[in-house]
Amino acid sequence: MASNYSSDTLLFLLCSFSFFGASMAALVQEQPLVLKYHNGALLKGTVTVNLIWYGKFTPIQRSIIVDFLQSLSSPKAPSPSAASWWKTTEKYETGASTLILGKQILDENYSLGKSLKNSHIVYLAAKGGYTGRSVNLVLTAKDVFVEGFCMSRCGTHGSSRGKIRFAYAWVGNSETQCPGQCAWPFHQPIYGPQSPPLVAPNGDVGVDGMIINVATVLAGTITNPFNNGYFQGPATAPLEAVSACTGMFGSGSYPGYPGQVLVDKSTGASYNAHGVHGRRFLLPAMWDPTKSACSTLV
Protein backbone atom coordinates (compact mmCIF):
# COMPACT_ATOMS: atom_id res chain seq x y z
CA MET A 1 0.00 0.00 0.00
CA ALA A 2 1.41 3.35 -0.98
CA SER A 3 0.75 6.86 0.25
CA ASN A 4 0.82 9.48 -2.48
CA TYR A 5 2.05 13.01 -2.04
CA SER A 6 0.74 15.58 -4.46
CA SER A 7 -0.10 19.22 -4.58
CA ASP A 8 -3.78 18.39 -5.05
CA THR A 9 -4.45 19.66 -1.54
CA LEU A 10 -2.41 22.75 -2.30
CA LEU A 11 -4.22 23.40 -5.57
CA PHE A 12 -7.59 22.96 -3.86
CA LEU A 13 -6.62 25.40 -1.14
CA LEU A 14 -5.24 27.84 -3.69
CA CYS A 15 -8.53 27.83 -5.53
CA SER A 16 -10.45 28.11 -2.27
CA PHE A 17 -8.30 31.05 -1.23
CA SER A 18 -8.82 32.76 -4.54
CA PHE A 19 -12.58 32.33 -4.24
CA PHE A 20 -13.27 32.87 -0.56
CA GLY A 21 -10.44 35.21 0.44
CA ALA A 22 -7.99 35.34 3.33
CA SER A 23 -10.74 35.21 5.97
CA MET A 24 -11.52 31.66 4.88
CA ALA A 25 -7.86 30.72 5.36
CA ALA A 26 -7.97 32.14 8.88
CA LEU A 27 -10.99 29.97 9.68
CA VAL A 28 -9.24 26.89 8.31
CA GLN A 29 -6.17 27.54 10.45
CA GLU A 30 -8.30 27.63 13.61
CA GLN A 31 -9.52 24.06 13.15
CA PRO A 32 -7.72 21.44 15.27
CA LEU A 33 -5.57 18.93 13.43
CA VAL A 34 -5.11 15.46 14.85
CA LEU A 35 -3.22 12.57 13.30
CA LYS A 36 -4.40 9.36 14.92
CA TYR A 37 -1.92 6.68 15.90
CA HIS A 38 -3.13 3.31 14.60
CA ASN A 39 -0.80 1.26 16.85
CA GLY A 40 1.46 0.02 14.06
CA ALA A 41 5.24 -0.13 13.88
CA LEU A 42 7.25 3.03 13.21
CA LEU A 43 10.83 3.19 11.91
CA LYS A 44 12.86 4.12 14.98
CA GLY A 45 16.50 3.83 15.97
CA THR A 46 19.13 3.97 13.24
CA VAL A 47 17.46 3.97 9.82
CA THR A 48 19.51 3.47 6.65
CA VAL A 49 18.44 5.40 3.55
CA ASN A 50 19.52 3.72 0.31
CA LEU A 51 19.36 5.82 -2.86
CA ILE A 52 18.44 4.53 -6.31
CA TRP A 53 19.15 7.25 -8.89
CA TYR A 54 17.17 6.56 -12.06
CA GLY A 55 18.15 8.60 -15.08
CA LYS A 56 20.72 11.32 -15.43
CA PHE A 57 21.50 13.55 -12.47
CA THR A 58 24.54 15.82 -12.38
CA PRO A 59 27.07 15.34 -9.57
CA ILE A 60 25.95 18.69 -8.13
CA GLN A 61 22.31 17.59 -8.10
CA ARG A 62 23.20 14.38 -6.33
CA SER A 63 25.32 16.25 -3.79
CA ILE A 64 22.42 18.58 -2.91
CA ILE A 65 20.14 15.66 -2.04
CA VAL A 66 22.89 13.69 -0.26
CA ASP A 67 23.79 16.76 1.80
CA PHE A 68 20.14 17.17 2.74
CA LEU A 69 19.84 13.58 3.93
CA GLN A 70 23.03 13.89 5.96
CA SER A 71 21.82 17.18 7.41
CA LEU A 72 18.78 15.53 8.99
CA SER A 73 20.90 13.79 11.62
CA SER A 74 23.80 16.23 11.87
CA PRO A 75 24.04 18.49 14.94
CA LYS A 76 26.73 20.65 13.31
CA ALA A 77 24.59 23.06 11.27
CA PRO A 78 23.59 26.41 12.80
CA SER A 79 20.03 27.08 13.88
CA PRO A 80 17.44 26.80 12.44
CA SER A 81 18.71 23.49 11.13
CA ALA A 82 17.39 20.59 9.10
CA ALA A 83 18.23 18.37 12.09
CA SER A 84 15.98 20.41 14.38
CA TRP A 85 13.18 20.04 11.80
CA TRP A 86 13.68 16.26 11.73
CA LYS A 87 13.76 16.12 15.53
CA THR A 88 9.99 16.58 15.54
CA THR A 89 9.68 12.94 14.43
CA GLU A 90 10.97 11.94 17.87
CA LYS A 91 7.63 13.04 19.29
CA TYR A 92 5.85 10.31 17.34
CA GLU A 93 5.89 7.49 19.90
CA THR A 94 9.03 5.55 20.70
CA GLY A 95 12.00 7.90 20.33
CA ALA A 96 14.46 9.09 17.72
CA SER A 97 14.94 8.03 14.11
CA THR A 98 18.56 8.65 13.18
CA LEU A 99 19.09 8.54 9.42
CA ILE A 100 22.33 7.32 7.89
CA LEU A 101 23.17 7.17 4.21
CA GLY A 102 23.52 3.65 2.86
CA LYS A 103 24.29 2.45 -0.64
CA GLN A 104 23.79 4.54 -3.78
CA ILE A 105 22.82 2.82 -7.01
CA LEU A 106 23.07 4.69 -10.31
CA ASP A 107 20.90 3.66 -13.26
CA GLU A 108 21.86 6.34 -15.78
CA ASN A 109 20.94 4.24 -18.82
CA TYR A 110 17.21 4.07 -18.09
CA SER A 111 17.16 0.26 -17.80
CA LEU A 112 13.35 0.24 -17.66
CA GLY A 113 12.82 3.04 -20.17
CA LYS A 114 11.60 6.57 -19.55
CA SER A 115 7.98 5.75 -18.73
CA LEU A 116 7.53 3.94 -15.42
CA LYS A 117 4.57 2.33 -13.69
CA ASN A 118 4.13 1.82 -9.95
CA SER A 119 5.42 -1.73 -10.27
CA HIS A 120 8.64 -0.38 -11.78
CA ILE A 121 9.17 1.89 -8.77
CA VAL A 122 8.86 -1.07 -6.39
CA TYR A 123 11.22 -3.11 -8.60
CA LEU A 124 13.82 -0.34 -8.54
CA ALA A 125 13.39 0.15 -4.80
CA ALA A 126 14.08 -3.54 -4.21
CA LYS A 127 17.60 -3.01 -5.56
CA GLY A 128 18.37 -1.23 -2.30
CA GLY A 129 18.11 -4.52 -0.39
CA TYR A 130 15.94 -5.85 2.40
CA THR A 131 17.48 -4.73 5.66
CA GLY A 132 15.31 -4.33 8.73
CA ARG A 133 15.26 -0.61 9.43
CA SER A 134 15.82 1.03 6.07
CA VAL A 135 14.13 3.11 3.42
CA ASN A 136 14.92 2.56 -0.25
CA LEU A 137 14.45 5.92 -1.95
CA VAL A 138 14.01 6.00 -5.74
CA LEU A 139 14.75 9.34 -7.39
CA THR A 140 13.77 9.82 -11.04
CA ALA A 141 15.34 12.37 -13.39
CA LYS A 142 13.49 15.22 -15.07
CA ASP A 143 12.98 13.31 -18.34
CA VAL A 144 11.40 10.25 -16.70
CA PHE A 145 7.62 9.95 -16.74
CA VAL A 146 6.11 8.08 -13.79
CA GLU A 147 2.52 6.88 -13.55
CA GLY A 148 0.48 9.57 -11.77
CA PHE A 149 3.39 12.04 -11.62
CA CYS A 150 2.18 15.64 -11.95
CA MET A 151 -1.42 14.48 -12.37
CA SER A 152 -2.01 13.30 -8.82
CA ARG A 153 1.31 13.14 -7.00
CA CYS A 154 4.85 14.47 -6.67
CA GLY A 155 6.15 11.50 -4.72
CA THR A 156 4.98 8.46 -2.83
CA HIS A 157 5.94 5.98 -0.15
CA GLY A 158 4.83 2.49 0.69
CA SER A 159 6.00 -0.96 1.65
CA SER A 160 6.49 -4.23 -0.16
CA ARG A 161 4.25 -7.19 0.48
CA GLY A 162 5.20 -10.74 1.37
CA LYS A 163 7.34 -12.38 4.04
CA ILE A 164 10.15 -9.83 3.73
CA ARG A 165 8.81 -6.28 3.92
CA PHE A 166 10.77 -3.17 3.20
CA ALA A 167 9.80 0.47 3.18
CA TYR A 168 10.35 2.47 0.03
CA ALA A 169 9.74 5.95 -1.31
CA TRP A 170 9.91 7.73 -4.63
CA VAL A 171 10.25 11.37 -5.71
CA GLY A 172 10.57 12.73 -9.24
CA ASN A 173 12.28 15.83 -10.61
CA SER A 174 9.45 18.06 -11.86
CA GLU A 175 11.64 20.75 -13.47
CA THR A 176 10.44 20.20 -17.05
CA GLN A 177 7.12 18.46 -16.37
CA CYS A 178 5.21 20.33 -13.66
CA PRO A 179 7.29 22.74 -11.54
CA GLY A 180 4.19 24.79 -10.75
CA GLN A 181 2.70 21.75 -9.07
CA CYS A 182 5.66 19.89 -7.57
CA ALA A 183 8.30 22.61 -7.12
CA TRP A 184 6.13 25.39 -5.66
CA PRO A 185 7.00 27.88 -4.18
CA PHE A 186 10.07 28.00 -6.46
CA HIS A 187 7.79 28.25 -9.47
CA GLN A 188 4.46 29.99 -9.96
CA PRO A 189 1.53 27.70 -9.12
CA ILE A 190 -0.76 26.31 -11.80
CA TYR A 191 -3.82 27.80 -10.15
CA GLY A 192 -4.59 30.47 -7.58
CA PRO A 193 -2.79 33.74 -6.81
CA GLN A 194 0.21 34.24 -9.10
CA SER A 195 2.67 35.71 -6.64
CA PRO A 196 6.35 35.81 -7.66
CA PRO A 197 8.13 32.51 -6.99
CA LEU A 198 10.82 32.26 -4.35
CA VAL A 199 14.46 31.90 -5.36
CA ALA A 200 15.64 28.30 -4.87
CA PRO A 201 18.34 28.11 -2.16
CA ASN A 202 20.58 25.73 -4.13
CA GLY A 203 19.95 27.33 -7.52
CA ASP A 204 18.06 24.37 -8.94
CA VAL A 205 14.26 24.67 -9.05
CA GLY A 206 13.77 20.98 -9.83
CA VAL A 207 16.10 19.61 -7.15
CA ASP A 208 15.13 22.17 -4.50
CA GLY A 209 11.55 21.13 -5.20
CA MET A 210 12.62 17.50 -4.80
CA ILE A 211 14.02 18.35 -1.35
CA ILE A 212 10.56 19.48 -0.24
CA ASN A 213 9.01 16.25 -1.51
CA VAL A 214 11.81 14.03 -0.18
CA ALA A 215 11.27 15.64 3.23
CA THR A 216 7.56 14.91 2.90
CA VAL A 217 7.87 11.24 1.94
CA LEU A 218 10.64 10.51 4.46
CA ALA A 219 8.63 11.93 7.36
CA GLY A 220 5.64 9.90 6.16
CA THR A 221 7.71 6.74 5.84
CA ILE A 222 9.19 7.04 9.33
CA THR A 223 5.87 7.78 11.05
CA ASN A 224 3.61 5.59 8.91
CA PRO A 225 5.81 2.98 7.18
CA PHE A 226 3.28 0.15 6.91
CA ASN A 227 0.04 2.10 6.69
CA ASN A 228 -0.86 1.62 10.36
CA GLY A 229 1.13 4.41 12.00
CA TYR A 230 0.18 8.09 12.28
CA PHE A 231 -2.29 9.51 9.80
CA GLN A 232 -5.64 11.18 9.41
CA GLY A 233 -8.40 10.07 7.06
CA PRO A 234 -8.64 6.84 5.05
CA ALA A 235 -5.61 4.55 4.96
CA THR A 236 -5.78 4.55 1.16
CA ALA A 237 -5.33 8.34 1.00
CA PRO A 238 -3.88 9.41 4.35
CA LEU A 239 -2.78 12.82 5.53
CA GLU A 240 0.54 12.26 7.27
CA ALA A 241 3.23 14.11 9.22
CA VAL A 242 4.01 16.65 6.48
CA SER A 243 1.29 16.10 3.87
CA ALA A 244 -1.22 17.27 6.50
CA CYS A 245 0.56 20.64 6.51
CA THR A 246 0.58 21.40 2.80
CA GLY A 247 1.96 24.72 1.61
CA MET A 248 3.32 25.94 4.97
CA PHE A 249 6.97 26.98 5.17
CA GLY A 250 7.05 29.94 7.56
CA SER A 251 5.01 31.89 10.05
CA GLY A 252 1.90 33.60 8.73
CA SER A 253 1.46 31.17 5.85
CA TYR A 254 -1.92 30.76 4.20
CA PRO A 255 -3.03 29.00 1.01
CA GLY A 256 -1.01 30.48 -1.83
CA TYR A 257 1.51 32.19 0.47
CA PRO A 258 4.36 30.08 1.91
CA GLY A 259 4.86 32.34 4.93
CA GLN A 260 7.77 34.43 6.20
CA VAL A 261 11.05 32.66 5.55
CA LEU A 262 14.70 33.63 5.67
CA VAL A 263 16.30 35.32 2.66
CA ASP A 264 19.97 35.36 1.70
CA LYS A 265 20.88 39.02 1.21
CA SER A 266 23.47 38.33 -1.48
CA THR A 267 21.54 35.84 -3.64
CA GLY A 268 17.91 36.53 -2.74
CA ALA A 269 17.40 32.81 -2.13
CA SER A 270 14.69 31.76 0.33
CA TYR A 271 15.28 29.11 2.99
CA ASN A 272 14.35 28.14 6.52
CA ALA A 273 16.95 25.51 7.41
CA HIS A 274 20.73 25.24 7.51
CA GLY A 275 22.43 21.98 6.58
CA VAL A 276 25.87 20.45 6.32
CA HIS A 277 28.55 21.90 4.04
CA GLY A 278 26.93 25.33 4.20
CA ARG A 279 23.76 24.13 2.48
CA ARG A 280 20.41 25.81 2.94
CA PHE A 281 17.02 24.26 2.38
CA LEU A 282 13.36 25.21 2.40
CA LEU A 283 11.50 22.61 4.46
CA PRO A 284 7.74 22.25 4.87
CA ALA A 285 5.85 22.37 8.14
CA MET A 286 5.50 19.14 10.12
CA TRP A 287 2.66 18.16 12.42
CA ASP A 288 3.80 18.31 16.05
CA PRO A 289 2.02 15.70 18.20
CA THR A 290 2.63 17.69 21.39
CA LYS A 291 0.87 20.73 19.94
CA SER A 292 -1.66 19.00 17.65
CA ALA A 293 -0.68 21.60 15.08
CA CYS A 294 1.59 22.11 12.08
CA SER A 295 4.92 23.60 13.10
CA THR A 296 7.41 25.52 10.93
CA LEU A 297 11.07 26.20 11.63
CA VAL A 298 10.70 29.99 11.30
Short mmCIF file of N, CA, C and O in Angstrom, two decimals, residues 78-124:
data_model
loop_
_atom_site.label_atom_id
_atom_site.label_comp_id
_atom_site.label_asym_id
_atom_site.label_seq_id
_atom_site.Cartn_x
_atom_site.Cartn_y
_atom_site.Cartn_z
N PRO A 78 24.17 25.37 11.93
CA PRO A 78 23.59 26.41 12.80
C PRO A 78 22.07 26.38 12.78
O PRO A 78 21.46 25.79 11.89
N SER A 79 21.49 27.02 13.76
CA SER A 79 20.03 27.08 13.88
C SER A 79 19.47 28.20 13.00
O SER A 79 20.13 29.22 12.82
N PRO A 80 18.29 28.00 12.44
CA PRO A 80 17.44 26.80 12.44
C PRO A 80 18.03 25.75 11.49
O PRO A 80 18.47 26.10 10.39
N SER A 81 18.03 24.52 11.90
CA SER A 81 18.71 23.49 11.13
C SER A 81 17.74 22.43 10.63
O SER A 81 16.65 22.24 11.18
N ALA A 82 18.18 21.71 9.60
CA ALA A 82 17.39 20.59 9.10
C ALA A 82 17.25 19.52 10.17
O ALA A 82 16.21 18.85 10.27
N ALA A 83 18.29 19.36 11.01
CA ALA A 83 18.23 18.37 12.09
C ALA A 83 17.16 18.73 13.11
O ALA A 83 16.47 17.84 13.63
N SER A 84 17.02 20.02 13.41
CA SER A 84 15.98 20.41 14.38
C SER A 84 14.60 20.20 13.78
O SER A 84 13.64 19.88 14.50
N TRP A 85 14.46 20.36 12.47
CA TRP A 85 13.18 20.04 11.80
C TRP A 85 12.88 18.55 11.94
O TRP A 85 11.78 18.16 12.32
N TRP A 86 13.87 17.71 11.66
CA TRP A 86 13.68 16.26 11.73
C TRP A 86 13.40 15.79 13.16
O TRP A 86 12.74 14.77 13.37
N LYS A 87 13.90 16.51 14.13
CA LYS A 87 13.76 16.12 15.53
C LYS A 87 12.29 16.01 15.95
O LYS A 87 11.97 15.30 16.90
N THR A 88 11.42 16.68 15.23
CA THR A 88 9.99 16.58 15.54
C THR A 88 9.49 15.15 15.42
O THR A 88 8.56 14.74 16.12
N THR A 89 10.12 14.33 14.57
CA THR A 89 9.68 12.94 14.43
C THR A 89 9.89 12.14 15.71
O THR A 89 9.27 11.09 15.91
N GLU A 90 10.76 12.62 16.60
CA GLU A 90 10.97 11.94 17.87
C GLU A 90 9.71 11.95 18.72
O GLU A 90 9.53 11.09 19.60
N LYS A 91 8.84 12.91 18.48
CA LYS A 91 7.63 13.04 19.29
C LYS A 91 6.54 12.06 18.87
O LYS A 91 5.50 11.98 19.51
N TYR A 92 6.79 11.33 17.80
CA TYR A 92 5.85 10.31 17.34
C TYR A 92 6.23 8.99 18.01
O TYR A 92 7.07 8.23 17.53
N GLU A 93 5.64 8.73 19.16
CA GLU A 93 5.89 7.49 19.90
C GLU A 93 7.35 7.29 20.26
O GLU A 93 8.05 8.16 20.62
N THR A 94 7.88 6.15 20.03
CA THR A 94 9.03 5.55 20.70
C THR A 94 10.41 6.09 20.36
O THR A 94 11.30 5.33 20.01
N GLY A 95 10.64 7.39 20.41
CA GLY A 95 12.00 7.90 20.33
C GLY A 95 12.50 8.31 18.97
O GLY A 95 11.74 8.45 18.01
N ALA A 96 13.82 8.46 18.88
CA ALA A 96 14.46 9.09 17.72
C ALA A 96 14.59 8.14 16.54
O ALA A 96 14.66 6.92 16.68
N SER A 97 14.63 8.74 15.36
CA SER A 97 14.94 8.03 14.11
C SER A 97 16.16 8.72 13.51
O SER A 97 16.06 9.81 12.95
N THR A 98 17.31 8.09 13.66
CA THR A 98 18.56 8.65 13.18
C THR A 98 18.86 8.10 11.79
O THR A 98 19.04 6.89 11.62
N LEU A 99 18.89 8.98 10.81
CA LEU A 99 19.09 8.54 9.42
C LEU A 99 20.57 8.49 9.08
O LEU A 99 21.32 9.41 9.40
N ILE A 100 20.97 7.42 8.42
CA ILE A 100 22.33 7.32 7.89
C ILE A 100 22.24 6.95 6.41
O ILE A 100 21.30 6.26 5.98
N LEU A 101 23.17 7.44 5.64
CA LEU A 101 23.17 7.17 4.21
C LEU A 101 23.77 5.80 3.94
O LEU A 101 24.87 5.48 4.42
N GLY A 102 23.05 4.99 3.20
CA GLY A 102 23.52 3.65 2.86
C GLY A 102 24.11 3.62 1.47
O GLY A 102 24.86 4.50 1.06
N LYS A 103 23.74 2.61 0.71
CA LYS A 103 24.29 2.45 -0.64
C LYS A 103 23.63 3.42 -1.62
O LYS A 103 22.49 3.87 -1.40
N GLN A 104 24.34 3.74 -2.68
CA GLN A 104 23.79 4.54 -3.78
C GLN A 104 23.95 3.74 -5.07
O GLN A 104 25.04 3.29 -5.41
N ILE A 105 22.85 3.57 -5.76
CA ILE A 105 22.82 2.82 -7.01
C ILE A 105 22.47 3.77 -8.15
O ILE A 105 21.45 4.47 -8.08
N LEU A 106 23.30 3.82 -9.16
CA LEU A 106 23.07 4.69 -10.31
C LEU A 106 22.59 3.88 -11.50
O LEU A 106 23.23 2.92 -11.90
N ASP A 107 21.43 4.27 -12.03
CA ASP A 107 20.90 3.66 -13.26
C ASP A 107 20.74 4.79 -14.27
O ASP A 107 19.65 5.32 -14.48
N GLU A 108 21.87 5.18 -14.88
CA GLU A 108 21.86 6.34 -15.78
C GLU A 108 21.44 5.97 -17.19
O GLU A 108 21.28 6.85 -18.04
N ASN A 109 21.29 4.69 -17.46
CA ASN A 109 20.94 4.24 -18.82
C ASN A 109 19.47 3.88 -18.98
O ASN A 109 19.09 3.25 -19.96
N TYR A 110 18.66 4.27 -17.99
CA TYR A 110 17.21 4.07 -18.09
C TYR A 110 16.88 2.60 -18.41
O TYR A 110 16.26 2.30 -19.43
N SER A 111 17.29 1.70 -17.54
CA SER A 111 17.16 0.26 -17.80
C SER A 111 15.72 -0.18 -18.02
O SER A 111 15.47 -1.18 -18.69
N LEU A 112 14.77 0.58 -17.49
CA LEU A 112 13.35 0.24 -17.66
C LEU A 112 12.64 1.22 -18.59
O LEU A 112 11.42 1.23 -18.67
N GLY A 113 13.41 2.05 -19.29
CA GLY A 113 12.82 3.04 -20.17
C GLY A 113 12.55 4.35 -19.45
O GLY A 113 12.94 4.54 -18.29
N LYS A 114 11.87 5.25 -20.12
CA LYS A 114 11.60 6.57 -19.55
C LYS A 114 10.14 6.76 -19.16
O LYS A 114 9.72 7.87 -18.84
N SER A 115 9.37 5.69 -19.17
CA SER A 115 7.98 5.75 -18.73
C SER A 115 7.74 4.61 -17.75
O SER A 115 7.73 3.43 -18.15
N LEU A 116 7.59 4.94 -16.48
CA LEU A 116 7.53 3.94 -15.42
C LEU A 116 6.15 3.82 -14.80
O LEU A 116 5.43 4.81 -14.65
N LYS A 117 5.80 2.60 -14.44
CA LYS A 117 4.57 2.33 -13.69
C LYS A 117 4.92 2.13 -12.22
O LYS A 117 6.09 2.04 -11.85
N ASN A 118 3.89 2.03 -11.38
CA ASN A 118 4.13 1.82 -9.95
C ASN A 118 4.97 0.58 -9.70
O ASN A 118 5.84 0.56 -8.82
N SER A 119 4.69 -0.48 -10.45
CA SER A 119 5.42 -1.73 -10.27
C SER A 119 6.91 -1.56 -10.56
O SER A 119 7.76 -2.21 -9.93
N HIS A 120 7.24 -0.66 -11.48
CA HIS A 120 8.64 -0.38 -11.78
C HIS A 120 9.33 0.30 -10.60
O HIS A 120 10.50 0.03 -10.31
N ILE A 121 8.61 1.19 -9.93
CA ILE A 121 9.17 1.89 -8.77
C ILE A 121 9.52 0.88 -7.68
O ILE A 121 10.60 0.94 -7.07
N VAL A 122 8.60 -0.05 -7.41
CA VAL A 122 8.86 -1.07 -6.39
C VAL A 122 10.04 -1.96 -6.81
O VAL A 122 10.88 -2.31 -5.98
N TYR A 123 10.11 -2.29 -8.09
CA TYR A 123 11.22 -3.11 -8.60
C TYR A 123 12.56 -2.40 -8.40
O TYR A 123 13.54 -3.00 -7.94
N LEU A 124 12.59 -1.11 -8.72
CA LEU A 124 13.82 -0.34 -8.54
C LEU A 124 14.16 -0.20 -7.06
O LEU A 124 15.33 -0.31 -6.67
#
